[in-house]
Amino acid sequence: MDLKRYLIIWLLLLSVLPLQAQKGKEHVPDVLPQQLVGETEEELSGAEGSEASAALSPLAIQLNQILQSPLLETAQVGLMVWDLTADSCLFRYHERWRMRPASTQKLVTAITALDLLGADYKLQTRLCYTGSVNAETRTLVGDLYCIGGMDSGFGLDDLKSFVNAVKALGVDTIRGNIMADKSFKDDKLYGEGWCWDDENPVLSPLLLNKKNDFAVRFLSQLRSAGIFVDAGTGEQVCPATARQIRCIERPMTDILQPMMKKSDNLSAEVLFYQIAHQKGGTQAGAKSAKTVIEQVMRKAGLTPAHYYVADGSGLSLYNYASPEMQVLLLRYAHQHPTIYQSLAASLPVAGVDGTLSARMRSGSARGNVRAKTGTVTGVSSLAGYCTAANGHKLCFSVICQGQGSAQDARNLQDRICQQLCQ
């Protein structure tokens, strides 16, 4: 047998031997699943199998069992739990997955607004006039200016106080126009990434009962009060020389309550644009608000480039957040009592009020969990605070995305909360 044949036989043997060695042997993945990766044993989460479970805390084991829900066969779920008392992570499961937050985006807006503006901040809607008042003829020869401050709480009673302020000038005739000053923000009436067929709020700086018809309604009220107006309505920036005759102020906490308890989208956008105005001045838009939100993210230890903020309410399809992002912002809020007190007071309480009034109506979570809900098609989220049985204060975030039934996702979230409170 010549050398060439020997070489061929030898090469054949080399190719067969490794296959024989692998026969009957289980495959071991080169990289551990994400669920098994953690900095310490206490931070391990989502682990599968008896060997991994042995290293987990009792809470982690219980949460792992909850996460065996059939929901996770077809939907994405991210979860993070933080012990605020011990300042440590208790549980994490796909906590860095970027998903749509739905209305839990309102937490980001609220925390940023409280951080930048403070709980004592007031929204203003002002009434001014130009020209002069002739006392003998009881006539204002000039224009009235309604200067919007994007107050979603401005209602008919407030408008009547504007009418009374005009009367107090000694005026029963106006020879001029009713001008709407909407320079508080840019002229975009809808948010980035909002669906055209949703019931979207109108983002006008001058609102009456949440509608964009302020000047026309004001003119009608003046005439109903017996004031003759010899002109019409228009839009114009109020001159600096105008004199103020009335200012309606509303505490920010009055906007926070419907925003968080009832998940009112317009209220959230109002605070979003208060942030924008404070940062960018008149005609400011969403970009100015995003800049401030990113600053707060950095203070909370986050990298803003990992997320996307499109609006203040969570209506946008473009928002991207993660449970980790929301938990670290909740942690940041808790570290600052002036933020936390107003935020916690505004959150729905499980089994008691707001969007959680019909959820967790029994068990240890009732009256304990304070959290913001979030629901849009295909997304259900819940993030907030609770107190564990050992007295430790916790914050958490769970986002479900891609589920067929919102109720299934809510049931999963409620089970998690009940476990955290035990």
mmCIF file of N, CA and C in Angstrom, residues 151-269:
data_model
loop_
_atom_site.group_PDB
_atom_site.id
_atom_site.type_symbol
_atom_site.label_atom_id
_atom_site.label_comp_id
_atom_site.label_asym_id
_atom_site.label_seq_id
_atom_site.Cartn_x
_atom_site.Cartn_y
_atom_site.Cartn_z
ATOM 1 N N ASP A 151 -53.272 74.870 30.523
ATOM 2 C CA ASP A 151 -53.902 74.379 31.746
ATOM 3 C C ASP A 151 -55.112 73.530 31.362
ATOM 4 N N SER A 152 -54.985 72.231 31.506
ATOM 5 C CA SER A 152 -56.078 71.322 31.132
ATOM 6 C C SER A 152 -57.238 71.376 32.115
ATOM 7 N N GLY A 153 -57.042 72.066 33.257
ATOM 8 C CA GLY A 153 -58.105 72.172 34.249
ATOM 9 C C GLY A 153 -58.960 73.414 34.089
ATOM 10 N N PHE A 154 -58.642 74.257 33.123
ATOM 11 C CA PHE A 154 -59.375 75.501 32.939
ATOM 12 C C PHE A 154 -60.788 75.188 32.450
ATOM 13 N N GLY A 155 -61.803 75.646 33.224
ATOM 14 C CA GLY A 155 -63.191 75.320 32.914
ATOM 15 C C GLY A 155 -64.076 76.537 32.817
ATOM 16 N N LEU A 156 -65.364 76.303 32.779
ATOM 17 C CA LEU A 156 -66.349 77.369 32.570
ATOM 18 C C LEU A 156 -66.347 78.371 33.722
ATOM 19 N N ASP A 157 -66.165 77.905 34.940
ATOM 20 C CA ASP A 157 -66.114 78.829 36.082
ATOM 21 C C ASP A 157 -64.932 79.787 35.950
ATOM 22 N N ASP A 158 -63.807 79.278 35.477
ATOM 23 C CA ASP A 158 -62.633 80.137 35.261
ATOM 24 C C ASP A 158 -62.921 81.160 34.173
ATOM 25 N N LEU A 159 -63.604 80.728 33.123
ATOM 26 C CA LEU A 159 -63.939 81.651 32.044
ATOM 27 C C LEU A 159 -64.875 82.753 32.532
ATOM 28 N N LYS A 160 -65.813 82.390 33.391
ATOM 29 C CA LYS A 160 -66.725 83.397 33.947
ATOM 30 C C LYS A 160 -65.970 84.421 34.790
ATOM 31 N N SER A 161 -64.889 83.960 35.448
ATOM 32 C CA SER A 161 -64.092 84.913 36.230
ATOM 33 C C SER A 161 -63.373 85.896 35.312
ATOM 34 N N PHE A 162 -63.043 85.466 34.088
ATOM 35 C CA PHE A 162 -62.479 86.388 33.095
ATOM 36 C C PHE A 162 -63.527 87.434 32.690
ATOM 37 N N VAL A 163 -64.768 86.982 32.483
ATOM 38 C CA VAL A 163 -65.853 87.899 32.133
ATOM 39 C C VAL A 163 -66.048 88.928 33.254
ATOM 40 N N ASN A 164 -66.032 88.461 34.502
ATOM 41 C CA ASN A 164 -66.211 89.365 35.643
ATOM 42 C C ASN A 164 -65.068 90.363 35.762
ATOM 43 N N ALA A 165 -63.865 89.924 35.368
ATOM 44 C CA ALA A 165 -62.713 90.833 35.407
ATOM 45 C C ALA A 165 -62.881 91.957 34.396
ATOM 46 N N VAL A 166 -63.476 91.644 33.241
ATOM 47 C CA VAL A 166 -63.751 92.679 32.234
ATOM 48 C C VAL A 166 -64.805 93.653 32.770
ATOM 49 N N LYS A 167 -65.825 93.110 33.398
ATOM 50 C CA LYS A 167 -66.861 93.967 33.991
ATOM 51 C C LYS A 167 -66.279 94.883 35.051
ATOM 52 N N ALA A 168 -65.324 94.358 35.825
ATOM 53 C CA ALA A 168 -64.719 95.135 36.902
ATOM 54 C C ALA A 168 -63.936 96.335 36.378
ATOM 55 N N LEU A 169 -63.585 96.325 35.096
ATOM 56 C CA LEU A 169 -62.933 97.480 34.479
ATOM 57 C C LEU A 169 -63.920 98.623 34.264
ATOM 58 N N GLY A 170 -65.217 98.324 34.462
ATOM 59 C CA GLY A 170 -66.245 99.320 34.179
ATOM 60 C C GLY A 170 -66.574 99.379 32.705
ATOM 61 N N VAL A 171 -66.514 98.212 32.048
ATOM 62 C CA VAL A 171 -66.675 98.141 30.595
ATOM 63 C C VAL A 171 -67.950 97.387 30.242
ATOM 64 N N ASP A 172 -68.729 97.927 29.318
ATOM 65 C CA ASP A 172 -69.838 97.169 28.748
ATOM 66 C C ASP A 172 -69.778 97.136 27.214
ATOM 67 N N THR A 173 -68.722 97.756 26.680
ATOM 68 C CA THR A 173 -68.509 97.756 25.229
ATOM 69 C C THR A 173 -67.024 97.569 24.937
ATOM 70 N N ILE A 174 -66.737 96.707 23.975
ATOM 71 C CA ILE A 174 -65.349 96.486 23.563
ATOM 72 C C ILE A 174 -65.254 96.750 22.066
ATOM 73 N N ARG A 175 -64.439 97.738 21.714
ATOM 74 C CA ARG A 175 -64.196 98.009 20.309
ATOM 75 C C ARG A 175 -62.799 97.497 19.974
ATOM 76 N N GLY A 176 -62.747 96.197 19.818
ATOM 77 C CA GLY A 176 -61.483 95.516 19.538
ATOM 78 C C GLY A 176 -61.724 94.023 19.433
ATOM 79 N N ASN A 177 -60.661 93.279 19.348
ATOM 80 C CA ASN A 177 -60.735 91.837 19.118
ATOM 81 C C ASN A 177 -60.441 91.030 20.380
ATOM 82 N N ILE A 178 -60.898 89.785 20.345
ATOM 83 C CA ILE A 178 -60.527 88.804 21.378
ATOM 84 C C ILE A 178 -59.407 87.960 20.791
ATOM 85 N N MET A 179 -58.213 88.142 21.312
ATOM 86 C CA MET A 179 -57.027 87.490 20.759
ATOM 87 C C MET A 179 -56.575 86.313 21.636
ATOM 88 N N ALA A 180 -56.251 85.224 20.983
ATOM 89 C CA ALA A 180 -55.699 84.054 21.670
ATOM 90 C C ALA A 180 -54.193 84.038 21.486
ATOM 91 N N ASP A 181 -53.469 84.086 22.588
ATOM 92 C CA ASP A 181 -52.004 83.993 22.546
ATOM 93 C C ASP A 181 -51.626 82.549 22.865
ATOM 94 N N LYS A 182 -51.173 81.833 21.838
ATOM 95 C CA LYS A 182 -50.832 80.415 21.986
ATOM 96 C C LYS A 182 -49.331 80.172 21.851
ATOM 97 N N SER A 183 -48.564 81.173 22.227
ATOM 98 C CA SER A 183 -47.111 81.082 22.032
ATOM 99 C C SER A 183 -46.411 80.263 23.109
ATOM 100 N N PHE A 184 -47.169 79.728 24.057
ATOM 101 C CA PHE A 184 -46.577 78.946 25.151
ATOM 102 C C PHE A 184 -45.765 77.767 24.611
ATOM 103 N N LYS A 185 -46.257 77.129 23.531
ATOM 104 C CA LYS A 185 -45.572 75.974 22.932
ATOM 105 C C LYS A 185 -45.605 76.088 21.421
ATOM 106 N N ASP A 186 -45.047 75.099 20.742
ATOM 107 C CA ASP A 186 -45.087 75.090 19.289
ATOM 108 C C ASP A 186 -46.510 74.850 18.793
ATOM 109 N N ASP A 187 -46.693 74.846 17.483
ATOM 110 C CA ASP A 187 -48.049 74.763 16.931
ATOM 111 C C ASP A 187 -48.497 73.339 16.608
ATOM 112 N N LYS A 188 -47.743 72.351 17.040
ATOM 113 C CA LYS A 188 -48.129 70.956 16.779
ATOM 114 C C LYS A 188 -49.270 70.552 17.720
ATOM 115 N N LEU A 189 -50.365 70.094 17.136
ATOM 116 C CA LEU A 189 -51.552 69.766 17.933
ATOM 117 C C LEU A 189 -51.625 68.306 18.340
ATOM 118 N N TYR A 190 -50.712 67.473 17.812
ATOM 119 C CA TYR A 190 -50.713 66.052 18.158
ATOM 120 C C TYR A 190 -49.275 65.592 18.384
ATOM 121 N N GLY A 191 -49.135 64.502 19.127
ATOM 122 C CA GLY A 191 -47.817 64.018 19.491
ATOM 123 C C GLY A 191 -47.192 63.146 18.421
ATOM 124 N N GLU A 192 -45.900 62.973 18.543
ATOM 125 C CA GLU A 192 -45.146 62.135 17.613
ATOM 126 C C GLU A 192 -45.537 60.669 17.783
ATOM 127 N N GLY A 193 -45.889 60.033 16.673
ATOM 128 C CA GLY A 193 -46.196 58.608 16.721
ATOM 129 C C GLY A 193 -47.568 58.268 17.262
ATOM 130 N N TRP A 194 -48.496 59.243 17.288
ATOM 131 C CA TRP A 194 -49.865 58.959 17.727
ATOM 132 C C TRP A 194 -50.655 58.347 16.578
ATOM 133 N N CYS A 195 -51.503 57.394 16.890
ATOM 134 C CA CYS A 195 -52.332 56.747 15.868
ATOM 135 C C CYS A 195 -53.457 57.687 15.443
ATOM 136 N N TRP A 196 -53.695 57.756 14.159
ATOM 137 C CA TRP A 196 -54.710 58.683 13.643
ATOM 138 C C TRP A 196 -56.116 58.328 14.112
ATOM 139 N N ASP A 197 -56.375 57.045 14.415
ATOM 140 C CA ASP A 197 -57.734 56.639 14.773
ATOM 141 C C ASP A 197 -57.947 56.525 16.282
ATOM 142 N N ASP A 198 -56.994 57.018 17.087
ATOM 143 C CA ASP A 198 -57.185 57.067 18.538
ATOM 144 C C ASP A 198 -57.970 58.325 18.918
ATOM 145 N N GLU A 199 -58.501 58.341 20.126
ATOM 146 C CA GLU A 199 -59.140 59.548 20.658
ATOM 147 C C GLU A 199 -58.055 60.400 21.312
ATOM 148 N N ASN A 200 -57.317 61.105 20.462
ATOM 149 C CA ASN A 200 -56.164 61.860 20.931
ATOM 150 C C ASN A 200 -56.561 63.242 21.450
ATOM 151 N N PRO A 201 -55.934 63.694 22.531
ATOM 152 C CA PRO A 201 -56.180 65.065 22.990
ATOM 153 C C PRO A 201 -55.538 66.065 22.040
ATOM 154 N N VAL A 202 -56.069 67.281 22.027
ATOM 155 C CA VAL A 202 -55.506 68.351 21.203
ATOM 156 C C VAL A 202 -54.532 69.157 22.058
ATOM 157 N N LEU A 203 -53.305 69.303 21.565
ATOM 158 C CA LEU A 203 -52.242 69.929 22.355
ATOM 159 C C LEU A 203 -52.207 71.439 22.140
ATOM 160 N N SER A 204 -53.286 72.083 22.524
ATOM 161 C CA SER A 204 -53.363 73.540 22.426
ATOM 162 C C SER A 204 -52.958 74.168 23.750
ATOM 163 N N PRO A 205 -52.229 75.293 23.716
ATOM 164 C CA PRO A 205 -51.848 75.962 24.969
ATOM 165 C C PRO A 205 -53.006 76.700 25.628
ATOM 166 N N LEU A 206 -54.096 76.902 24.870
ATOM 167 C CA LEU A 206 -55.229 77.651 25.408
ATOM 168 C C LEU A 206 -56.459 76.751 25.341
ATOM 169 N N LEU A 207 -56.811 76.199 26.495
ATOM 170 C CA LEU A 207 -57.841 75.171 26.556
ATOM 171 C C LEU A 207 -59.024 75.614 27.409
ATOM 172 N N LEU A 208 -60.196 75.178 27.014
ATOM 173 C CA LEU A 208 -61.395 75.379 27.818
ATOM 174 C C LEU A 208 -62.139 74.049 27.867
ATOM 175 N N ASN A 209 -62.256 73.496 29.082
ATOM 176 C CA ASN A 209 -62.843 72.159 29.232
ATOM 177 C C ASN A 209 -62.177 71.161 28.288
ATOM 178 N N LYS A 210 -60.850 71.312 28.145
ATOM 179 C CA LYS A 210 -59.992 70.423 27.359
ATOM 180 C C LYS A 210 -60.215 70.535 25.841
ATOM 181 N N LYS A 211 -60.899 71.605 25.420
ATOM 182 C CA LYS A 211 -61.157 71.798 23.991
ATOM 183 C C LYS A 211 -60.466 73.061 23.485
ATOM 184 N N ASN A 212 -60.231 73.078 22.174
ATOM 185 C CA ASN A 212 -59.447 74.135 21.560
ATOM 186 C C ASN A 212 -60.352 75.200 20.924
ATOM 187 N N ASP A 213 -61.281 75.766 21.705
ATOM 188 C CA ASP A 213 -62.190 76.788 21.174
ATOM 189 C C ASP A 213 -62.341 77.945 22.165
ATOM 190 N N PHE A 214 -61.244 78.277 22.816
ATOM 191 C CA PHE A 214 -61.256 79.222 23.928
ATOM 192 C C PHE A 214 -61.810 80.590 23.524
ATOM 193 N N ALA A 215 -61.218 81.207 22.504
ATOM 194 C CA ALA A 215 -61.567 82.582 22.153
ATOM 195 C C ALA A 215 -63.028 82.712 21.735
ATOM 196 N N VAL A 216 -63.519 81.768 20.952
ATOM 197 C CA VAL A 216 -64.906 81.798 20.496
ATOM 198 C C VAL A 216 -65.860 81.684 21.678
ATOM 199 N N ARG A 217 -65.547 80.791 22.614
ATOM 200 C CA ARG A 217 -66.404 80.615 23.790
ATOM 201 C C ARG A 217 -66.348 81.846 24.698
ATOM 202 N N PHE A 218 -65.170 82.439 24.798
ATOM 203 C CA PHE A 218 -65.031 83.642 25.621
ATOM 204 C C PHE A 218 -65.863 84.786 25.036
ATOM 205 N N LEU A 219 -65.797 84.964 23.723
ATOM 206 C CA LEU A 219 -66.599 85.988 23.059
ATOM 207 C C LEU A 219 -68.088 85.764 23.322
ATOM 208 N N SER A 220 -68.516 84.502 23.244
ATOM 209 C CA SER A 220 -69.917 84.168 23.489
ATOM 210 C C SER A 220 -70.317 84.493 24.922
ATOM 211 N N GLN A 221 -69.437 84.200 25.882
ATOM 212 C CA GLN A 221 -69.724 84.480 27.283
ATOM 213 C C GLN A 221 -69.794 85.980 27.550
ATOM 214 N N LEU A 222 -68.937 86.750 26.912
ATOM 215 C CA LEU A 222 -68.969 88.203 27.073
ATOM 216 C C LEU A 222 -70.301 88.766 26.591
ATOM 217 N N ARG A 223 -70.719 88.305 25.439
ATOM 218 C CA ARG A 223 -71.988 88.794 24.887
ATOM 219 C C ARG A 223 -73.178 88.356 25.745
ATOM 220 N N SER A 224 -73.104 87.125 26.272
ATOM 221 C CA SER A 224 -74.186 86.648 27.142
ATOM 222 C C SER A 224 -74.273 87.466 28.422
ATOM 223 N N ALA A 225 -73.152 88.042 28.830
ATOM 224 C CA ALA A 225 -73.110 88.854 30.052
ATOM 225 C C ALA A 225 -73.490 90.304 29.784
ATOM 226 N N GLY A 226 -73.918 90.589 28.554
ATOM 227 C CA GLY A 226 -74.359 91.946 28.247
ATOM 228 C C GLY A 226 -73.262 92.880 27.803
ATOM 229 N N ILE A 227 -72.094 92.350 27.455
ATOM 230 C CA ILE A 227 -70.980 93.173 26.978
ATOM 231 C C ILE A 227 -70.978 93.142 25.451
ATOM 232 N N PHE A 228 -71.085 94.315 24.854
ATOM 233 C CA PHE A 228 -71.108 94.418 23.408
ATOM 234 C C PHE A 228 -69.670 94.385 22.877
ATOM 235 N N VAL A 229 -69.401 93.451 21.969
ATOM 236 C CA VAL A 229 -68.070 93.324 21.383
ATOM 237 C C VAL A 229 -68.183 93.617 19.894
ATOM 238 N N ASP A 230 -67.566 94.711 19.486
ATOM 239 C CA ASP A 230 -67.662 95.163 18.102
ATOM 240 C C ASP A 230 -66.455 94.666 17.297
ATOM 241 N N ALA A 231 -66.243 93.363 17.298
ATOM 242 C CA ALA A 231 -65.121 92.784 16.557
ATOM 243 C C ALA A 231 -65.241 91.274 16.606
ATOM 244 N N GLY A 232 -64.160 90.581 16.325
ATOM 245 C CA GLY A 232 -64.189 89.121 16.303
ATOM 246 C C GLY A 232 -63.047 88.524 17.093
ATOM 247 N N THR A 233 -62.575 87.353 16.662
ATOM 248 C CA THR A 233 -61.497 86.651 17.357
ATOM 249 C C THR A 233 -60.313 86.457 16.415
ATOM 250 N N GLY A 234 -59.155 86.212 17.008
ATOM 251 C CA GLY A 234 -57.957 85.960 16.225
ATOM 252 C C GLY A 234 -56.865 85.389 17.108
ATOM 253 N N GLU A 235 -55.701 85.157 16.516
ATOM 254 C CA GLU A 235 -54.547 84.653 17.255
ATOM 255 C C GLU A 235 -53.389 85.625 17.085
ATOM 256 N N GLN A 236 -52.787 85.988 18.200
ATOM 257 C CA GLN A 236 -51.673 86.936 18.159
ATOM 258 C C GLN A 236 -50.952 86.918 19.500
ATOM 259 N N VAL A 237 -49.640 87.105 19.454
ATOM 260 C CA VAL A 237 -48.854 87.181 20.681
ATOM 261 C C VAL A 237 -49.173 88.483 21.396
ATOM 262 N N CYS A 238 -49.387 88.387 22.676
ATOM 263 C CA CYS A 238 -49.739 89.559 23.475
ATOM 264 C C CYS A 238 -48.548 90.525 23.563
ATOM 265 N N PRO A 239 -48.760 91.798 23.303
ATOM 266 C CA PRO A 239 -47.665 92.778 23.420
ATOM 267 C C PRO A 239 -47.192 92.912 24.868
ATOM 268 N N ALA A 240 -45.937 93.234 25.018
ATOM 269 C CA ALA A 240 -45.361 93.386 26.354
ATOM 270 C C ALA A 240 -45.990 94.547 27.116
ATOM 271 N N THR A 241 -46.574 95.499 26.389
ATOM 272 C CA THR A 241 -47.162 96.677 27.029
ATOM 273 C C THR A 241 -48.590 96.438 27.533
ATOM 274 N N ALA A 242 -49.143 95.270 27.252
ATOM 275 C CA ALA A 242 -50.522 94.970 27.678
ATOM 276 C C ALA A 242 -50.606 94.928 29.196
ATOM 277 N N ARG A 243 -51.786 95.259 29.708
ATOM 278 C CA ARG A 243 -52.008 95.257 31.154
ATOM 279 C C ARG A 243 -52.833 94.042 31.566
ATOM 280 N N GLN A 244 -52.367 93.380 32.601
ATOM 281 C CA GLN A 244 -53.053 92.169 33.067
ATOM 282 C C GLN A 244 -54.218 92.546 33.974
ATOM 283 N N ILE A 245 -55.374 91.866 33.752
ATOM 284 C CA ILE A 245 -56.529 92.112 34.615
ATOM 285 C C ILE A 245 -56.977 90.854 35.366
ATOM 286 N N ARG A 246 -56.484 89.701 34.958
ATOM 287 C CA ARG A 246 -56.849 88.467 35.675
ATOM 288 C C ARG A 246 -55.834 87.379 35.352
ATOM 289 N N CYS A 247 -55.530 86.558 36.357
ATOM 290 C CA CYS A 247 -54.633 85.413 36.164
ATOM 291 C C CYS A 247 -55.188 84.229 36.956
ATOM 292 N N ILE A 248 -55.475 83.163 36.257
ATOM 293 C CA ILE A 248 -55.936 81.929 36.904
ATOM 294 C C ILE A 248 -54.727 81.026 37.111
ATOM 295 N N GLU A 249 -54.478 80.653 38.354
ATOM 296 C CA GLU A 249 -53.356 79.760 38.674
ATOM 297 C C GLU A 249 -53.888 78.408 39.154
ATOM 298 N N ARG A 250 -53.225 77.348 38.718
ATOM 299 C CA ARG A 250 -53.628 76.005 39.137
ATOM 300 C C ARG A 250 -52.395 75.228 39.595
ATOM 301 N N PRO A 251 -52.423 74.677 40.807
ATOM 302 C CA PRO A 251 -51.272 73.895 41.286
ATOM 303 C C PRO A 251 -51.028 72.670 40.411
ATOM 304 N N MET A 252 -49.768 72.356 40.225
ATOM 305 C CA MET A 252 -49.421 71.195 39.415
ATOM 306 C C MET A 252 -50.023 69.911 39.989
ATOM 307 N N THR A 253 -50.189 69.861 41.308
ATOM 308 C CA THR A 253 -50.754 68.663 41.927
ATOM 309 C C THR A 253 -52.185 68.408 41.446
ATOM 310 N N ASP A 254 -52.905 69.482 41.052
ATOM 311 C CA ASP A 254 -54.254 69.310 40.508
ATOM 312 C C ASP A 254 -54.229 68.644 39.136
ATOM 313 N N ILE A 255 -53.115 68.744 38.445
ATOM 314 C CA ILE A 255 -52.951 68.083 37.144
ATOM 315 C C ILE A 255 -52.442 66.652 37.347
ATOM 316 N N LEU A 256 -51.598 66.476 38.350
ATOM 317 C CA LEU A 256 -51.051 65.145 38.638
ATOM 318 C C LEU A 256 -52.132 64.130 39.001
ATOM 319 N N GLN A 257 -53.124 64.566 39.743
ATOM 320 C CA GLN A 257 -54.149 63.629 40.214
ATOM 321 C C GLN A 257 -54.888 62.937 39.066
ATOM 322 N N PRO A 258 -55.515 63.672 38.130
ATOM 323 C CA PRO A 258 -56.171 62.971 37.015
ATOM 324 C C PRO A 258 -55.184 62.273 36.092
ATOM 325 N N MET A 259 -54.012 62.845 35.976
ATOM 326 C CA MET A 259 -52.991 62.244 35.117
ATOM 327 C C MET A 259 -52.631 60.835 35.570
ATOM 328 N N MET A 260 -52.463 60.649 36.870
ATOM 329 C CA MET A 260 -52.017 59.363 37.393
ATOM 330 C C MET A 260 -53.184 58.473 37.823
ATOM 331 N N LYS A 261 -54.124 59.040 38.586
ATOM 332 C CA LYS A 261 -55.245 58.225 39.080
ATOM 333 C C LYS A 261 -56.117 57.720 37.932
ATOM 334 N N LYS A 262 -56.450 58.624 37.003
ATOM 335 C CA LYS A 262 -57.359 58.272 35.908
ATOM 336 C C LYS A 262 -56.633 58.003 34.599
ATOM 337 N N SER A 263 -55.328 58.200 34.592
ATOM 338 C CA SER A 263 -54.501 58.038 33.387
ATOM 339 C C SER A 263 -54.954 58.973 32.271
ATOM 340 N N ASP A 264 -55.222 60.234 32.645
ATOM 341 C CA ASP A 264 -55.667 61.214 31.666
ATOM 342 C C ASP A 264 -54.489 61.643 30.789
ATOM 343 N N ASN A 265 -54.637 61.416 29.490
ATOM 344 C CA ASN A 265 -53.531 61.665 28.563
ATOM 345 C C ASN A 265 -53.227 63.148 28.386
ATOM 346 N N LEU A 266 -54.271 63.967 28.317
ATOM 347 C CA LEU A 266 -54.039 65.403 28.138
ATOM 348 C C LEU A 266 -53.275 65.985 29.321
ATOM 349 N N SER A 267 -53.630 65.574 30.533
ATOM 350 C CA SER A 267 -52.918 66.066 31.720
ATOM 351 C C SER A 267 -51.435 65.741 31.641
ATOM 352 N N ALA A 268 -51.121 64.556 31.144
ATOM 353 C CA ALA A 268 -49.713 64.166 31.008
ATOM 354 C C ALA A 268 -49.001 65.027 29.978
ATOM 355 N N GLU A 269 -49.671 65.305 28.872
ATOM 356 C CA GLU A 269 -49.062 66.150 27.851
ATOM 357 C C GLU A 269 -48.916 67.589 28.346
#
